[in-house]
Amino acid sequence: MTVPRAIGVAEAQPRLGELTVVDVRTPGEFATGHLPDALNVPLDRLAGSVPDLRAAAERTALLVVCASGARSDKAVTELAVHGIAASGLSGGTRAWAAAGHPLQRPPGPVRAVWAMERQVRFTAGGAVLLGLLLGLLVHPAFELLSGAIAAGLVFSAVTDTCAMAVLLGRLPFNRHGTQPRT
């Protein structure tokens, strides 16, 4: 049986009970709202979960989800390398919620966590700005920081990887999103 690489919300919603939903966002993002009964397997930990995902795929079809569809597309590709068929949800949880479908949230207060793409843009922009300011106010060599960030962004685009996202994903607020800050 051929599994489509991506399916839309209209196709996924009526089949939700017969799918294993795997959300590849960080735990912090997952806690802000996810498809009903979704499992959280962050993209950076996907390779370590291959045996469990293979077993799940033998029982039911896998639907991989993220915020917008970009990370789930990467996850579908990575799973295919391991011989696991999966489909991504086109548009991710944003499209799901926009279609009026409910998102599950853990009980109690949950701290809002920015989407990983937004965290990367903020961090990269802040580092470039810091490099420029320090270059103007302290020493011109600090402008190399801005150059290094720019080179990293170009490398990220060319290789379709993001080391900054991996590093940000390891921060405590991205690892433990279901526990509110006290």
Coordinates of C-alpha atoms in Angstrom, one line a residue, residues 3-170:
V3 CA 1.3 6.1 1.8
P4 CA 0.9 9.7 0.6
R5 CA 3.7 12.0 1.7
A6 CA 1.2 14.5 3.0
I7 CA -2.5 14.6 3.7
G8 CA -4.7 17.6 4.4
V9 CA -6.7 18.3 7.5
A10 CA -10.0 17.4 5.8
E11 CA -8.7 13.9 5.0
A12 CA -6.9 13.4 8.3
Q13 CA -9.8 14.5 10.7
P14 CA -12.3 11.7 9.9
R15 CA -9.5 9.1 10.1
L16 CA -7.9 10.4 13.3
G17 CA -9.0 7.3 15.3
E18 CA -7.2 4.9 12.9
L19 CA -4.0 6.9 12.8
T20 CA -1.0 7.1 15.2
V21 CA -0.3 10.8 15.4
V22 CA 3.3 11.7 16.1
D23 CA 4.0 15.4 16.9
V24 CA 7.7 16.3 16.2
R25 CA 7.7 19.7 17.9
T26 CA 9.5 20.4 21.1
P27 CA 7.8 19.5 24.4
G28 CA 7.2 23.2 25.1
E29 CA 5.4 23.6 21.8
F30 CA 3.5 20.4 22.2
A31 CA 2.2 21.5 25.5
T32 CA 0.6 24.6 24.0
G33 CA -1.8 22.4 22.0
H34 CA -1.6 19.3 19.9
L35 CA -3.9 16.9 18.0
P36 CA -5.9 14.6 20.2
D37 CA -4.0 11.6 21.6
A38 CA -0.8 12.7 19.7
L39 CA 2.6 11.3 20.9
N40 CA 5.4 13.8 21.3
V41 CA 8.6 12.7 19.6
P42 CA 10.7 15.8 19.0
L43 CA 12.4 15.9 15.6
D44 CA 15.9 15.9 17.2
R45 CA 15.0 12.6 19.0
L46 CA 13.3 10.9 16.1
A47 CA 16.2 8.6 15.2
G48 CA 16.2 7.2 18.8
S49 CA 12.5 6.4 18.5
V50 CA 12.7 4.4 15.2
P51 CA 12.1 1.0 16.8
D52 CA 8.9 2.2 18.6
L53 CA 7.7 4.1 15.5
R54 CA 8.3 1.1 13.3
A55 CA 6.2 -1.0 15.7
A56 CA 3.5 1.7 15.7
A57 CA 3.5 1.8 11.9
E58 CA 2.9 -1.9 11.7
R59 CA -0.3 -1.5 13.7
T60 CA -1.7 1.8 12.2
A61 CA -0.7 4.4 9.7
L62 CA 1.5 7.2 11.0
L63 CA 0.6 10.8 10.7
V64 CA 3.4 13.2 11.5
V65 CA 2.6 16.7 12.7
C66 CA 4.4 19.9 13.6
A67 CA 3.3 23.6 13.7
S68 CA 3.3 24.3 10.0
G69 CA 4.3 21.1 8.1
A70 CA 8.1 21.9 7.6
R71 CA 9.4 19.7 10.4
S72 CA 6.9 16.9 9.8
D73 CA 8.1 16.8 6.2
K74 CA 11.7 16.3 7.4
A75 CA 10.5 13.6 9.8
V76 CA 8.6 11.8 7.0
T77 CA 11.8 11.8 5.0
E78 CA 13.9 10.6 7.9
L79 CA 11.4 7.8 8.7
A80 CA 11.4 6.8 5.0
V81 CA 15.2 6.3 5.2
H82 CA 14.5 3.8 8.0
G83 CA 11.8 2.0 5.9
I84 CA 8.9 3.5 7.8
A85 CA 6.0 4.8 5.8
A86 CA 4.4 8.0 7.2
S87 CA 2.3 10.9 6.1
G88 CA 2.7 14.5 7.2
L89 CA -0.2 16.8 8.0
S90 CA -0.3 19.6 5.5
G91 CA -0.2 22.9 7.4
G92 CA 0.4 21.3 10.7
T93 CA -1.4 22.2 13.9
R94 CA -2.0 25.7 12.6
A95 CA -4.1 24.3 9.8
W96 CA -5.9 21.9 12.1
A97 CA -6.9 24.7 14.5
A98 CA -7.8 27.0 11.7
A99 CA -10.2 24.4 10.4
G100 CA -12.0 24.5 13.8
H101 CA -10.7 21.2 15.2
P102 CA -9.8 21.0 18.9
L103 CA -6.3 20.8 20.3
Q104 CA -5.5 19.0 23.4
R105 CA -3.7 20.7 26.2
P106 CA -2.4 19.3 29.5
P107 CA -4.5 20.1 32.6
G108 CA -3.5 23.2 34.6
P109 CA -1.6 26.3 33.5
V110 CA 0.8 26.1 30.7
R111 CA 3.5 28.6 29.8
A112 CA 3.3 29.9 26.2
V113 CA 6.3 28.8 24.2
W114 CA 7.2 30.3 20.9
A115 CA 7.4 28.1 17.9
M116 CA 10.9 26.9 17.1
E117 CA 11.1 28.9 13.8
R118 CA 10.3 32.1 15.8
Q119 CA 12.9 31.2 18.4
V120 CA 15.5 30.8 15.7
R121 CA 14.6 34.0 14.0
F122 CA 14.7 35.9 17.3
T123 CA 18.0 34.4 18.4
A124 CA 19.7 34.9 15.0
G125 CA 18.4 38.5 14.7
G126 CA 19.5 39.3 18.2
A127 CA 23.0 37.9 17.7
V128 CA 23.4 39.8 14.4
L129 CA 22.2 43.0 16.1
L130 CA 24.5 42.4 19.1
G131 CA 27.5 41.9 16.8
L132 CA 26.8 45.1 14.9
L133 CA 26.3 47.1 18.1
L134 CA 29.4 45.7 19.8
G135 CA 31.3 46.3 16.6
L136 CA 30.3 50.0 16.6
L137 CA 30.7 50.6 20.3
V138 CA 33.5 48.3 21.5
H139 CA 35.7 46.9 18.7
P140 CA 35.1 46.3 15.0
A141 CA 36.1 42.6 15.5
F142 CA 32.7 42.0 17.1
E143 CA 31.2 42.4 13.7
L144 CA 32.5 38.9 12.9
L145 CA 29.7 37.6 15.1
S146 CA 27.2 39.0 12.6
G147 CA 29.2 37.4 9.8
A148 CA 29.3 34.1 11.6
I149 CA 25.5 34.1 12.1
A150 CA 24.9 35.0 8.5
A151 CA 27.2 32.2 7.3
G152 CA 25.3 29.8 9.6
L153 CA 22.0 30.9 8.2
V154 CA 23.3 30.3 4.6
F155 CA 24.6 26.9 5.6
S156 CA 21.3 26.1 7.2
A157 CA 19.4 27.0 4.1
V158 CA 21.8 25.0 1.8
T159 CA 21.8 21.9 3.9
D160 CA 18.2 22.2 5.1
T161 CA 19.4 21.7 8.7
C162 CA 19.4 24.1 11.6
A163 CA 22.0 23.7 14.4
M164 CA 20.5 26.7 16.2
A165 CA 17.1 25.0 16.4
V166 CA 18.8 21.9 17.8
L167 CA 20.6 24.0 20.4
L168 CA 17.5 25.9 21.3
G169 CA 15.5 22.7 21.5
R170 CA 17.8 21.6 24.4

